[in-house]
């Protein structure tokens, strides 16, 4: 069984090794093996001197021929990453040579055949080591043969000595192989090494037996040569079968290794999916060079060329293993009229071309590659060409590529095509995961990852936040498609101003972010102003021009002791703290909101801004606890009828006494509570407390109503009327004693959505009032459609009545308008007697303001009612409170 014997261990291809020290170490080891072999051969020649004769020439030529034949029948087997040994029938001619030729002749024949085969196969990197190994094999074989013959002289047959000598050769080469594995730094387990030695010994025994038996039968048995030939034929058949199995095993191992290399490459490519270049689709030369070397070793080719690409529109990346590719063949066109012939092959099956019998264009392509023979396999995904695999020239020139080689490269190419297609799909998925589909810029996760990497090495960077305010209006008027076009155009303008090297992302809607690496505040301010100028330029939309509002906020990545670390703001001597991407984005967003609220276009982040938003955050998070712990209370401001001064009701106003911040103005915490979605809890709290107060008055036979302010969220809640009805029923309060005040802007923001809720509340009998009337943008048509009962003139007009004729005219117009629509008119902000008298003369129905009373707690309100009002009876025998002069 031919597995074997003659094993020459060396790196499968030292060019695969990235560690030059390992190559040098193996080179030194090869020289040592050669020197030891030469010294051993010299000593053996001195011990067994040559006696030349003419017969030795013929015997030597026959041995050279025999060694050449068995060398061509050899099979390379991988031992461990980069290590291989060659199995052949070497022991058969060696055993015969021990019988018929002197040491020097057998050594010369073996060296001529072995070294000549290596040179013919262009395996120059193995020559020194294998030459030394062959010399040691023959030297050791003759030493064992001679010593064994001397020991057994006269006591046993001579063939035993030849048998032992032939077996010693593979044992010698195996020990050298294990030493080479150690020198190359590979790890071979004891079990694997033992198995290698055992298999080598067994196969050496088989081959040595064939050689010894064949020689004995041929020389000592009449007509024994046919028997020897039949035996060799049987061994040859076993060898073919066994080598086929070995070839299949090696092909499977090669496919497995290629798959592992590609898988590792994919994992490494996925490690940085948000980088400027999508590494999931990038070609990593080291990875694919390992694949090319593995294919080359398996095929025994002089050169393997991989031409790869993930994007069908991009040029191919060329990876070469083995002999250098001519310079003109590295970058070759794959499409067009000048495309290379081997890159225009249809289908995805293997082609085998020889220069001698190919079409002219194929022959020209082979000549350009300086190749005589080539295997070509296109790598395709559907109709897209992802790459080409080319294998040039079998190292055994007289044998060429066979069917096994075609099957192997075809199967490997199929695996590669699948892997490339998977990588291409993975690249697409990762690009979509880390990029905005509309603008092609990074999205928030992609920007966060990329900016995190840059901040790690560039802590002095500046984060920009840009808001483009145009989408809602455009979407309502022209549809989302036009809004998207403006967003895309804005992204292009941002890229044009910032350049291609600045990380840029679309976070959502019209919100963008950019990281200015190693930038100071002067540069950030200048770029921000350029961005505002560029983005504010009108956008052409379907023969129209649309202008956009632009606001920019920015923050530095370096902060010193809570102060902004910048010459623009003033650096301190404190310790500098690095901020992460999310914190920088948050601070830049704070600066942007500060710019929007102040009317400026560009603002830098200041620590005081953060304190404001931190306080707002604390208020929101502590609000529910404040409701439960009694920190939030309800105050009441009386409303008096004009001109008879009868107390008709009160307006319920929320107050918060915070244990840390003290008394909070509703204008500070109510918008924050509303933005956080907690306004429903606030409304129900105020409504419940107000109805309890009304119920107490009713129990005292006082008919005083209460007004509660509503938020826009309540008007969008279809279940809100049911909750109001349940509250009225729970507290046994008539609906006409409850007034719900809603802002003019809140109703007009979405009147169609608010109308069903308002109608349901009106049907309950609840009084509806429009607050802050005159400051919004409602039309008379909408006001007439709304089921409201009151309008409240905004206090800004009431304040200016005495000094501004315009305000006086507005108030008069609102009173007349309200009365013409059958509405009760309430004036808030009445602080002077003159204003009260003017309102009374105009016919205003109700007054409310500091002239009458400030908002009071329940206890103080009761005291005010007792001190400032007089009780009388009306026609319905109800107690009426009238304000004293």
mmCIF file with all atom_site columns, N, CA, C and O in Angstrom, residues 623-636 652-657 669-670 673 678-693 706 708-710 714 720 723 727 730-731 858:
data_model
loop_
_atom_site.group_PDB
_atom_site.id
_atom_site.type_symbol
_atom_site.label_atom_id
_atom_site.label_alt_id
_atom_site.label_comp_id
_atom_site.label_asym_id
_atom_site.label_entity_id
_atom_site.label_seq_id
_atom_site.pdbx_PDB_ins_code
_atom_site.Cartn_x
_atom_site.Cartn_y
_atom_site.Cartn_z
_atom_site.occupancy
_atom_site.B_iso_or_equiv
_atom_site.pdbx_formal_charge
_atom_site.auth_seq_id
_atom_site.auth_comp_id
_atom_site.auth_asym_id
_atom_site.auth_atom_id
_atom_site.pdbx_PDB_model_num
ATOM 1   N N  . UNK A 1 623 ? -42.435 64.268 39.078 1.00 0.00 ? 623 UNK A N  1
ATOM 2   C CA . UNK A 1 623 ? -43.770 64.847 39.087 1.00 0.00 ? 623 UNK A CA 1
ATOM 3   C C  . UNK A 1 623 ? -44.799 63.910 39.715 1.00 0.00 ? 623 UNK A C  1
ATOM 4   O O  . UNK A 1 623 ? -45.626 64.349 40.539 1.00 0.00 ? 623 UNK A O  1
ATOM 5   N N  . UNK A 1 624 ? -44.797 62.640 39.342 1.00 0.00 ? 624 UNK A N  1
ATOM 6   C CA . UNK A 1 624 ? -45.790 61.717 39.896 1.00 0.00 ? 624 UNK A CA 1
ATOM 7   C C  . UNK A 1 624 ? -45.642 61.616 41.417 1.00 0.00 ? 624 UNK A C  1
ATOM 8   O O  . UNK A 1 624 ? -46.633 61.588 42.142 1.00 0.00 ? 624 UNK A O  1
ATOM 9   N N  . UNK A 1 625 ? -44.412 61.547 41.871 1.00 0.00 ? 625 UNK A N  1
ATOM 10  C CA . UNK A 1 625 ? -44.198 61.497 43.322 1.00 0.00 ? 625 UNK A CA 1
ATOM 11  C C  . UNK A 1 625 ? -44.695 62.783 43.980 1.00 0.00 ? 625 UNK A C  1
ATOM 12  O O  . UNK A 1 625 ? -45.234 62.760 45.094 1.00 0.00 ? 625 UNK A O  1
ATOM 13  N N  . UNK A 1 626 ? -44.519 63.900 43.279 1.00 0.00 ? 626 UNK A N  1
ATOM 14  C CA . UNK A 1 626 ? -44.983 65.175 43.828 1.00 0.00 ? 626 UNK A CA 1
ATOM 15  C C  . UNK A 1 626 ? -46.504 65.190 43.961 1.00 0.00 ? 626 UNK A C  1
ATOM 16  O O  . UNK A 1 626 ? -47.054 65.734 44.929 1.00 0.00 ? 626 UNK A O  1
ATOM 17  N N  . UNK A 1 627 ? -47.208 64.601 42.994 1.00 0.00 ? 627 UNK A N  1
ATOM 18  C CA . UNK A 1 627 ? -48.663 64.523 43.084 1.00 0.00 ? 627 UNK A CA 1
ATOM 19  C C  . UNK A 1 627 ? -49.092 63.713 44.302 1.00 0.00 ? 627 UNK A C  1
ATOM 20  O O  . UNK A 1 627 ? -50.033 64.073 45.016 1.00 0.00 ? 627 UNK A O  1
ATOM 21  N N  . UNK A 1 628 ? -48.385 62.592 44.521 1.00 0.00 ? 628 UNK A N  1
ATOM 22  C CA . UNK A 1 628 ? -48.780 61.702 45.607 1.00 0.00 ? 628 UNK A CA 1
ATOM 23  C C  . UNK A 1 628 ? -48.391 62.242 46.987 1.00 0.00 ? 628 UNK A C  1
ATOM 24  O O  . UNK A 1 628 ? -49.057 61.946 47.988 1.00 0.00 ? 628 UNK A O  1
ATOM 25  N N  . UNK A 1 629 ? -47.310 63.024 47.049 1.00 0.00 ? 629 UNK A N  1
ATOM 26  C CA . UNK A 1 629 ? -46.809 63.491 48.340 1.00 0.00 ? 629 UNK A CA 1
ATOM 27  C C  . UNK A 1 629 ? -47.389 64.836 48.767 1.00 0.00 ? 629 UNK A C  1
ATOM 28  O O  . UNK A 1 629 ? -47.040 65.359 49.828 1.00 0.00 ? 629 UNK A O  1
ATOM 29  N N  . UNK A 1 630 ? -48.230 65.457 47.944 1.00 0.00 ? 630 UNK A N  1
ATOM 30  C CA . UNK A 1 630 ? -48.853 66.717 48.313 1.00 0.00 ? 630 UNK A CA 1
ATOM 31  C C  . UNK A 1 630 ? -48.046 67.943 47.957 1.00 0.00 ? 630 UNK A C  1
ATOM 32  O O  . UNK A 1 630 ? -48.413 69.060 48.371 1.00 0.00 ? 630 UNK A O  1
ATOM 33  N N  . UNK A 1 631 ? -46.974 67.790 47.197 1.00 0.00 ? 631 UNK A N  1
ATOM 34  C CA . UNK A 1 631 ? -46.213 68.975 46.796 1.00 0.00 ? 631 UNK A CA 1
ATOM 35  C C  . UNK A 1 631 ? -46.989 69.808 45.782 1.00 0.00 ? 631 UNK A C  1
ATOM 36  O O  . UNK A 1 631 ? -46.827 71.028 45.724 1.00 0.00 ? 631 UNK A O  1
ATOM 37  N N  . UNK A 1 632 ? -47.821 69.163 45.000 1.00 0.00 ? 632 UNK A N  1
ATOM 38  C CA . UNK A 1 632 ? -48.624 69.857 43.995 1.00 0.00 ? 632 UNK A CA 1
ATOM 39  C C  . UNK A 1 632 ? -49.990 70.161 44.610 1.00 0.00 ? 632 UNK A C  1
ATOM 40  O O  . UNK A 1 632 ? -50.633 69.287 45.207 1.00 0.00 ? 632 UNK A O  1
ATOM 41  N N  . UNK A 1 633 ? -50.405 71.390 44.458 1.00 0.00 ? 633 UNK A N  1
ATOM 42  C CA . UNK A 1 633 ? -51.700 71.816 45.007 1.00 0.00 ? 633 UNK A CA 1
ATOM 43  C C  . UNK A 1 633 ? -52.435 72.652 43.971 1.00 0.00 ? 633 UNK A C  1
ATOM 44  O O  . UNK A 1 633 ? -51.884 72.990 42.917 1.00 0.00 ? 633 UNK A O  1
ATOM 45  N N  . UNK A 1 634 ? -53.686 72.989 44.293 1.00 0.00 ? 634 UNK A N  1
ATOM 46  C CA . UNK A 1 634 ? -54.522 73.780 43.389 1.00 0.00 ? 634 UNK A CA 1
ATOM 47  C C  . UNK A 1 634 ? -54.881 75.099 44.077 1.00 0.00 ? 634 UNK A C  1
ATOM 48  O O  . UNK A 1 634 ? -55.349 75.110 45.223 1.00 0.00 ? 634 UNK A O  1
ATOM 49  N N  . UNK A 1 635 ? -54.614 76.195 43.361 1.00 0.00 ? 635 UNK A N  1
ATOM 50  C CA . UNK A 1 635 ? -55.025 77.514 43.818 1.00 0.00 ? 635 UNK A CA 1
ATOM 51  C C  . UNK A 1 635 ? -56.177 77.996 42.939 1.00 0.00 ? 635 UNK A C  1
ATOM 52  O O  . UNK A 1 635 ? -56.377 77.493 41.836 1.00 0.00 ? 635 UNK A O  1
ATOM 53  N N  . UNK A 1 636 ? -56.902 78.985 43.460 1.00 0.00 ? 636 UNK A N  1
ATOM 54  C CA . UNK A 1 636 ? -58.106 79.423 42.776 1.00 0.00 ? 636 UNK A CA 1
ATOM 55  C C  . UNK A 1 636 ? -58.095 80.939 42.653 1.00 0.00 ? 636 UNK A C  1
ATOM 56  O O  . UNK A 1 636 ? -57.785 81.661 43.607 1.00 0.00 ? 636 UNK A O  1
ATOM 57  N N  . UNK A 1 652 ? -59.197 77.219 38.445 1.00 0.00 ? 652 UNK A N  1
ATOM 58  C CA . UNK A 1 652 ? -58.273 76.349 39.165 1.00 0.00 ? 652 UNK A CA 1
ATOM 59  C C  . UNK A 1 652 ? -56.903 76.424 38.502 1.00 0.00 ? 652 UNK A C  1
ATOM 60  O O  . UNK A 1 652 ? -56.755 76.152 37.296 1.00 0.00 ? 652 UNK A O  1
ATOM 61  N N  . UNK A 1 653 ? -55.904 76.782 39.280 1.00 0.00 ? 653 UNK A N  1
ATOM 62  C CA . UNK A 1 653 ? -54.539 76.934 38.773 1.00 0.00 ? 653 UNK A CA 1
ATOM 63  C C  . UNK A 1 653 ? -53.607 76.065 39.606 1.00 0.00 ? 653 UNK A C  1
ATOM 64  O O  . UNK A 1 653 ? -53.629 76.115 40.845 1.00 0.00 ? 653 UNK A O  1
ATOM 65  N N  . UNK A 1 654 ? -52.776 75.277 38.935 1.00 0.00 ? 654 UNK A N  1
ATOM 66  C CA . UNK A 1 654 ? -51.913 74.335 39.629 1.00 0.00 ? 654 UNK A CA 1
ATOM 67  C C  . UNK A 1 654 ? -50.659 75.046 40.151 1.00 0.00 ? 654 UNK A C  1
ATOM 68  O O  . UNK A 1 654 ? -50.137 75.971 39.510 1.00 0.00 ? 654 UNK A O  1
ATOM 69  N N  . UNK A 1 655 ? -50.180 74.601 41.312 1.00 0.00 ? 655 UNK A N  1
ATOM 70  C CA . UNK A 1 655 ? -48.956 75.131 41.904 1.00 0.00 ? 655 UNK A CA 1
ATOM 71  C C  . UNK A 1 655 ? -48.123 73.958 42.411 1.00 0.00 ? 655 UNK A C  1
ATOM 72  O O  . UNK A 1 655 ? -48.657 72.943 42.837 1.00 0.00 ? 655 UNK A O  1
ATOM 73  N N  . UNK A 1 656 ? -46.784 74.134 42.383 1.00 0.00 ? 656 UNK A N  1
ATOM 74  C CA . UNK A 1 656 ? -45.871 73.076 42.842 1.00 0.00 ? 656 UNK A CA 1
ATOM 75  C C  . UNK A 1 656 ? -44.833 73.710 43.761 1.00 0.00 ? 656 UNK A C  1
ATOM 76  O O  . UNK A 1 656 ? -44.033 74.539 43.322 1.00 0.00 ? 656 UNK A O  1
ATOM 77  N N  . UNK A 1 657 ? -44.837 73.276 44.995 1.00 0.00 ? 657 UNK A N  1
ATOM 78  C CA . UNK A 1 657 ? -43.809 73.702 45.937 1.00 0.00 ? 657 UNK A CA 1
ATOM 79  C C  . UNK A 1 657 ? -42.772 72.584 46.019 1.00 0.00 ? 657 UNK A C  1
ATOM 80  O O  . UNK A 1 657 ? -42.947 71.583 46.706 1.00 0.00 ? 657 UNK A O  1
ATOM 81  N N  . UNK A 1 669 ? -43.023 74.136 34.667 1.00 0.00 ? 669 UNK A N  1
ATOM 82  C CA . UNK A 1 669 ? -43.139 72.676 34.734 1.00 0.00 ? 669 UNK A CA 1
ATOM 83  C C  . UNK A 1 669 ? -44.282 72.095 33.906 1.00 0.00 ? 669 UNK A C  1
ATOM 84  O O  . UNK A 1 669 ? -44.225 70.945 33.496 1.00 0.00 ? 669 UNK A O  1
ATOM 85  N N  . UNK A 1 670 ? -45.329 72.882 33.633 1.00 0.00 ? 670 UNK A N  1
ATOM 86  C CA . UNK A 1 670 ? -46.450 72.323 32.868 1.00 0.00 ? 670 UNK A CA 1
ATOM 87  C C  . UNK A 1 670 ? -46.037 71.939 31.443 1.00 0.00 ? 670 UNK A C  1
ATOM 88  O O  . UNK A 1 670 ? -46.371 70.848 30.975 1.00 0.00 ? 670 UNK A O  1
ATOM 89  N N  . UNK A 1 673 ? -44.103 68.716 31.706 1.00 0.00 ? 673 UNK A N  1
ATOM 90  C CA . UNK A 1 673 ? -44.987 67.596 32.031 1.00 0.00 ? 673 UNK A CA 1
ATOM 91  C C  . UNK A 1 673 ? -45.803 67.192 30.807 1.00 0.00 ? 673 UNK A C  1
ATOM 92  O O  . UNK A 1 673 ? -45.996 66.002 30.531 1.00 0.00 ? 673 UNK A O  1
ATOM 93  N N  . UNK A 1 678 ? -47.312 63.324 30.699 1.00 0.00 ? 678 UNK A N  1
ATOM 94  C CA . UNK A 1 678 ? -47.903 63.182 32.031 1.00 0.00 ? 678 UNK A CA 1
ATOM 95  C C  . UNK A 1 678 ? -49.036 64.176 32.276 1.00 0.00 ? 678 UNK A C  1
ATOM 96  O O  . UNK A 1 678 ? -49.554 64.275 33.396 1.00 0.00 ? 678 UNK A O  1
ATOM 97  N N  . UNK A 1 679 ? -49.431 64.894 31.223 1.00 0.00 ? 679 UNK A N  1
ATOM 98  C CA . UNK A 1 679 ? -50.429 65.941 31.423 1.00 0.00 ? 679 UNK A CA 1
ATOM 99  C C  . UNK A 1 679 ? -51.793 65.366 31.769 1.00 0.00 ? 679 UNK A C  1
ATOM 100 O O  . UNK A 1 679 ? -52.613 66.015 32.440 1.00 0.00 ? 679 UNK A O  1
ATOM 101 N N  . UNK A 1 680 ? -52.100 64.137 31.349 1.00 0.00 ? 680 UNK A N  1
ATOM 102 C CA . UNK A 1 680 ? -53.381 63.529 31.698 1.00 0.00 ? 680 UNK A CA 1
ATOM 103 C C  . UNK A 1 680 ? -53.500 63.354 33.206 1.00 0.00 ? 680 UNK A C  1
ATOM 104 O O  . UNK A 1 680 ? -54.565 63.607 33.796 1.00 0.00 ? 680 UNK A O  1
ATOM 105 N N  . UNK A 1 681 ? -52.409 62.931 33.826 1.00 0.00 ? 681 UNK A N  1
ATOM 106 C CA . UNK A 1 681 ? -52.423 62.778 35.282 1.00 0.00 ? 681 UNK A CA 1
ATOM 107 C C  . UNK A 1 681 ? -52.615 64.132 35.959 1.00 0.00 ? 681 UNK A C  1
ATOM 108 O O  . UNK A 1 681 ? -53.344 64.252 36.962 1.00 0.00 ? 681 UNK A O  1
ATOM 109 N N  . UNK A 1 682 ? -51.967 65.173 35.413 1.00 0.00 ? 682 UNK A N  1
ATOM 110 C CA . UNK A 1 682 ? -52.120 66.515 35.984 1.00 0.00 ? 682 UNK A CA 1
ATOM 111 C C  . UNK A 1 682 ? -53.558 67.011 35.830 1.00 0.00 ? 682 UNK A C  1
ATOM 112 O O  . UNK A 1 682 ? -54.153 67.567 36.767 1.00 0.00 ? 682 UNK A O  1
ATOM 113 N N  . UNK A 1 683 ? -54.138 66.825 34.643 1.00 0.00 ? 683 UNK A N  1
ATOM 114 C CA . UNK A 1 683 ? -55.512 67.283 34.397 1.00 0.00 ? 683 UNK A CA 1
ATOM 115 C C  . UNK A 1 683 ? -56.498 66.590 35.335 1.00 0.00 ? 683 UNK A C  1
ATOM 116 O O  . UNK A 1 683 ? -57.384 67.228 35.915 1.00 0.00 ? 683 UNK A O  1
ATOM 117 N N  . UNK A 1 684 ? -56.366 65.285 35.485 1.00 0.00 ? 684 UNK A N  1
ATOM 118 C CA . UNK A 1 684 ? -57.281 64.546 36.357 1.00 0.00 ? 684 UNK A CA 1
ATOM 119 C C  . UNK A 1 684 ? -57.109 64.978 37.822 1.00 0.00 ? 684 UNK A C  1
ATOM 120 O O  . UNK A 1 684 ? -58.093 65.049 38.574 1.00 0.00 ? 684 UNK A O  1
ATOM 121 N N  . UNK A 1 685 ? -55.869 65.276 38.203 1.00 0.00 ? 685 UNK A N  1
ATOM 122 C CA . UNK A 1 685 ? -55.624 65.728 39.571 1.00 0.00 ? 685 UNK A CA 1
ATOM 123 C C  . UNK A 1 685 ? -56.321 67.072 39.820 1.00 0.00 ? 685 UNK A C  1
ATOM 124 O O  . UNK A 1 685 ? -57.044 67.255 40.832 1.00 0.00 ? 685 UNK A O  1
ATOM 125 N N  . UNK A 1 686 ? -56.139 68.033 38.927 1.00 0.00 ? 686 UNK A N  1
ATOM 126 C CA . UNK A 1 686 ? -56.748 69.355 39.090 1.00 0.00 ? 686 UNK A CA 1
ATOM 127 C C  . UNK A 1 686 ? -58.267 69.252 39.017 1.00 0.00 ? 686 UNK A C  1
ATOM 128 O O  . UNK A 1 686 ? -58.995 69.879 39.812 1.00 0.00 ? 686 UNK A O  1
ATOM 129 N N  . UNK A 1 687 ? -58.754 68.454 38.061 1.00 0.00 ? 687 UNK A N  1
ATOM 130 C CA . UNK A 1 687 ? -60.199 68.303 37.911 1.00 0.00 ? 687 UNK A CA 1
ATOM 131 C C  . UNK A 1 687 ? -60.813 67.707 39.172 1.00 0.00 ? 687 UNK A C  1
ATOM 132 O O  . UNK A 1 687 ? -61.865 68.186 39.666 1.00 0.00 ? 687 UNK A O  1
ATOM 133 N N  . UNK A 1 688 ? -60.177 66.707 39.735 1.00 0.00 ? 688 UNK A N  1
ATOM 134 C CA . UNK A 1 688 ? -60.702 66.059 40.925 1.00 0.00 ? 688 UNK A CA 1
ATOM 135 C C  . UNK A 1 688 ? -60.732 67.031 42.113 1.00 0.00 ? 688 UNK A C  1
ATOM 136 O O  . UNK A 1 688 ? -61.747 67.140 42.829 1.00 0.00 ? 688 UNK A O  1
ATOM 137 N N  . UNK A 1 689 ? -59.624 67.762 42.308 1.00 0.00 ? 689 UNK A N  1
ATOM 138 C CA . UNK A 1 689 ? -59.581 68.711 43.415 1.00 0.00 ? 689 UNK A CA 1
ATOM 139 C C  . UNK A 1 689 ? -60.594 69.844 43.217 1.00 0.00 ? 689 UNK A C  1
ATOM 140 O O  . UNK A 1 689 ? -61.245 70.308 44.187 1.00 0.00 ? 689 UNK A O  1
ATOM 141 N N  . UNK A 1 690 ? -60.742 70.319 42.003 1.00 0.00 ? 690 UNK A N  1
ATOM 142 C CA . UNK A 1 690 ? -61.679 71.421 41.734 1.00 0.00 ? 690 UNK A CA 1
ATOM 143 C C  . UNK A 1 690 ? -63.114 70.996 41.987 1.00 0.00 ? 690 UNK A C  1
ATOM 144 O O  . UNK A 1 690 ? -63.916 71.765 42.576 1.00 0.00 ? 690 UNK A O  1
ATOM 145 N N  . UNK A 1 691 ? -63.483 69.793 41.584 1.00 0.00 ? 691 UNK A N  1
ATOM 146 C CA . UNK A 1 691 ? -64.857 69.329 41.794 1.00 0.00 ? 691 UNK A CA 1
ATOM 147 C C  . UNK A 1 691 ? -65.132 69.079 43.275 1.00 0.00 ? 691 UNK A C  1
ATOM 148 O O  . UNK A 1 691 ? -66.272 69.280 43.748 1.00 0.00 ? 691 UNK A O  1
ATOM 149 N N  . UNK A 1 692 ? -64.127 68.639 44.000 1.00 0.00 ? 692 UNK A N  1
ATOM 150 C CA . UNK A 1 692 ? -64.297 68.502 45.457 1.00 0.00 ? 692 UNK A CA 1
ATOM 151 C C  . UNK A 1 692 ? -64.607 69.871 46.076 1.00 0.00 ? 692 UNK A C  1
ATOM 152 O O  . UNK A 1 692 ? -65.487 70.011 46.938 1.00 0.00 ? 692 UNK A O  1
ATOM 153 N N  . UNK A 1 693 ? -63.907 70.913 45.589 1.00 0.00 ? 693 UNK A N  1
ATOM 154 C CA . UNK A 1 693 ? -64.138 72.265 46.107 1.00 0.00 ? 693 UNK A CA 1
ATOM 155 C C  . UNK A 1 693 ? -65.553 72.737 45.779 1.00 0.00 ? 693 UNK A C  1
ATOM 156 O O  . UNK A 1 693 ? -66.254 73.327 46.626 1.00 0.00 ? 693 UNK A O  1
ATOM 157 N N  . UNK A 1 706 ? -66.295 76.328 38.651 1.00 0.00 ? 706 UNK A N  1
ATOM 158 C CA . UNK A 1 706 ? -64.835 76.233 38.602 1.00 0.00 ? 706 UNK A CA 1
ATOM 159 C C  . UNK A 1 706 ? -64.410 76.002 37.159 1.00 0.00 ? 706 UNK A C  1
ATOM 160 O O  . UNK A 1 706 ? -65.088 75.293 36.404 1.00 0.00 ? 706 UNK A O  1
ATOM 161 N N  . UNK A 1 708 ? -61.269 74.731 34.634 1.00 0.00 ? 708 UNK A N  1
ATOM 162 C CA . UNK A 1 708 ? -60.056 73.899 34.594 1.00 0.00 ? 708 UNK A CA 1
ATOM 163 C C  . UNK A 1 708 ? -59.467 73.983 33.193 1.00 0.00 ? 708 UNK A C  1
ATOM 164 O O  . UNK A 1 708 ? -60.191 73.845 32.193 1.00 0.00 ? 708 UNK A O  1
ATOM 165 N N  . UNK A 1 709 ? -58.148 74.190 33.121 1.00 0.00 ? 709 UNK A N  1
ATOM 166 C CA . UNK A 1 709 ? -57.470 74.286 31.823 1.00 0.00 ? 709 UNK A CA 1
ATOM 167 C C  . UNK A 1 709 ? -57.228 72.895 31.242 1.00 0.00 ? 709 UNK A C  1
ATOM 168 O O  . UNK A 1 709 ? -56.877 71.953 31.961 1.00 0.00 ? 709 UNK A O  1
ATOM 169 N N  . UNK A 1 710 ? -57.411 72.776 29.924 1.00 0.00 ? 710 UNK A N  1
ATOM 170 C CA . UNK A 1 710 ? -57.176 71.518 29.208 1.00 0.00 ? 710 UNK A CA 1
ATOM 171 C C  . UNK A 1 710 ? -55.945 71.647 28.320 1.00 0.00 ? 710 UNK A C  1
ATOM 172 O O  . UNK A 1 710 ? -55.612 72.740 27.850 1.00 0.00 ? 710 UNK A O  1
ATOM 173 N N  . UNK A 1 714 ? -55.618 66.277 25.737 1.00 0.00 ? 714 UNK A N  1
ATOM 174 C CA . UNK A 1 714 ? -56.964 65.921 26.177 1.00 0.00 ? 714 UNK A CA 1
ATOM 175 C C  . UNK A 1 714 ? -57.972 66.047 25.046 1.00 0.00 ? 714 UNK A C  1
ATOM 176 O O  . UNK A 1 714 ? -58.915 65.262 24.933 1.00 0.00 ? 714 UNK A O  1
ATOM 177 N N  . UNK A 1 720 ? -61.772 61.040 26.878 1.00 0.00 ? 720 UNK A N  1
ATOM 178 C CA . UNK A 1 720 ? -61.740 62.086 27.898 1.00 0.00 ? 720 UNK A CA 1
ATOM 179 C C  . UNK A 1 720 ? -63.144 62.527 28.337 1.00 0.00 ? 720 UNK A C  1
ATOM 180 O O  . UNK A 1 720 ? -63.389 62.709 29.543 1.00 0.00 ? 720 UNK A O  1
ATOM 181 N N  . UNK A 1 723 ? -64.444 60.273 31.008 1.00 0.00 ? 723 UNK A N  1
ATOM 182 C CA . UNK A 1 723 ? -63.805 60.441 32.305 1.00 0.00 ? 723 UNK A CA 1
ATOM 183 C C  . UNK A 1 723 ? -64.332 61.690 33.024 1.00 0.00 ? 723 UNK A C  1
ATOM 184 O O  . UNK A 1 723 ? -64.480 61.706 34.259 1.00 0.00 ? 723 UNK A O  1
ATOM 185 N N  . UNK A 1 727 ? -66.295 61.789 36.628 1.00 0.00 ? 727 UNK A N  1
ATOM 186 C CA . UNK A 1 727 ? -65.863 62.655 37.730 1.00 0.00 ? 727 UNK A CA 1
ATOM 187 C C  . UNK A 1 727 ? -67.028 63.511 38.245 1.00 0.00 ? 727 UNK A C  1
ATOM 188 O O  . UNK A 1 727 ? -67.208 63.695 39.459 1.00 0.00 ? 727 UNK A O  1
ATOM 189 N N  . UNK A 1 730 ? -69.250 61.248 40.182 1.00 0.00 ? 730 UNK A N  1
ATOM 190 C CA . UNK A 1 730 ? -68.633 60.812 41.436 1.00 0.00 ? 730 UNK A CA 1
ATOM 191 C C  . UNK A 1 730 ? -68.743 61.894 42.509 1.00 0.00 ? 730 UNK A C  1
ATOM 192 O O  . UNK A 1 730 ? -68.983 61.603 43.685 1.00 0.00 ? 730 UNK A O  1
ATOM 193 N N  . UNK A 1 731 ? -68.580 63.140 42.105 1.00 0.00 ? 731 UNK A N  1
ATOM 194 C CA . UNK A 1 731 ? -68.618 64.234 43.083 1.00 0.00 ? 731 UNK A CA 1
ATOM 195 C C  . UNK A 1 731 ? -69.996 64.911 43.152 1.00 0.00 ? 731 UNK A C  1
ATOM 196 O O  . UNK A 1 731 ? -70.139 65.889 43.897 1.00 0.00 ? 731 UNK A O  1
ATOM 197 N N  . UNK A 1 858 ? -56.857 77.062 49.030 1.00 0.00 ? 858 UNK A N  1
ATOM 198 C CA . UNK A 1 858 ? -58.227 76.848 49.507 1.00 0.00 ? 858 UNK A CA 1
ATOM 199 C C  . UNK A 1 858 ? -58.494 77.624 50.798 1.00 0.00 ? 858 UNK A C  1
ATOM 200 O O  . UNK A 1 858 ? -59.549 78.275 50.943 1.00 0.00 ? 858 UNK A O  1
#
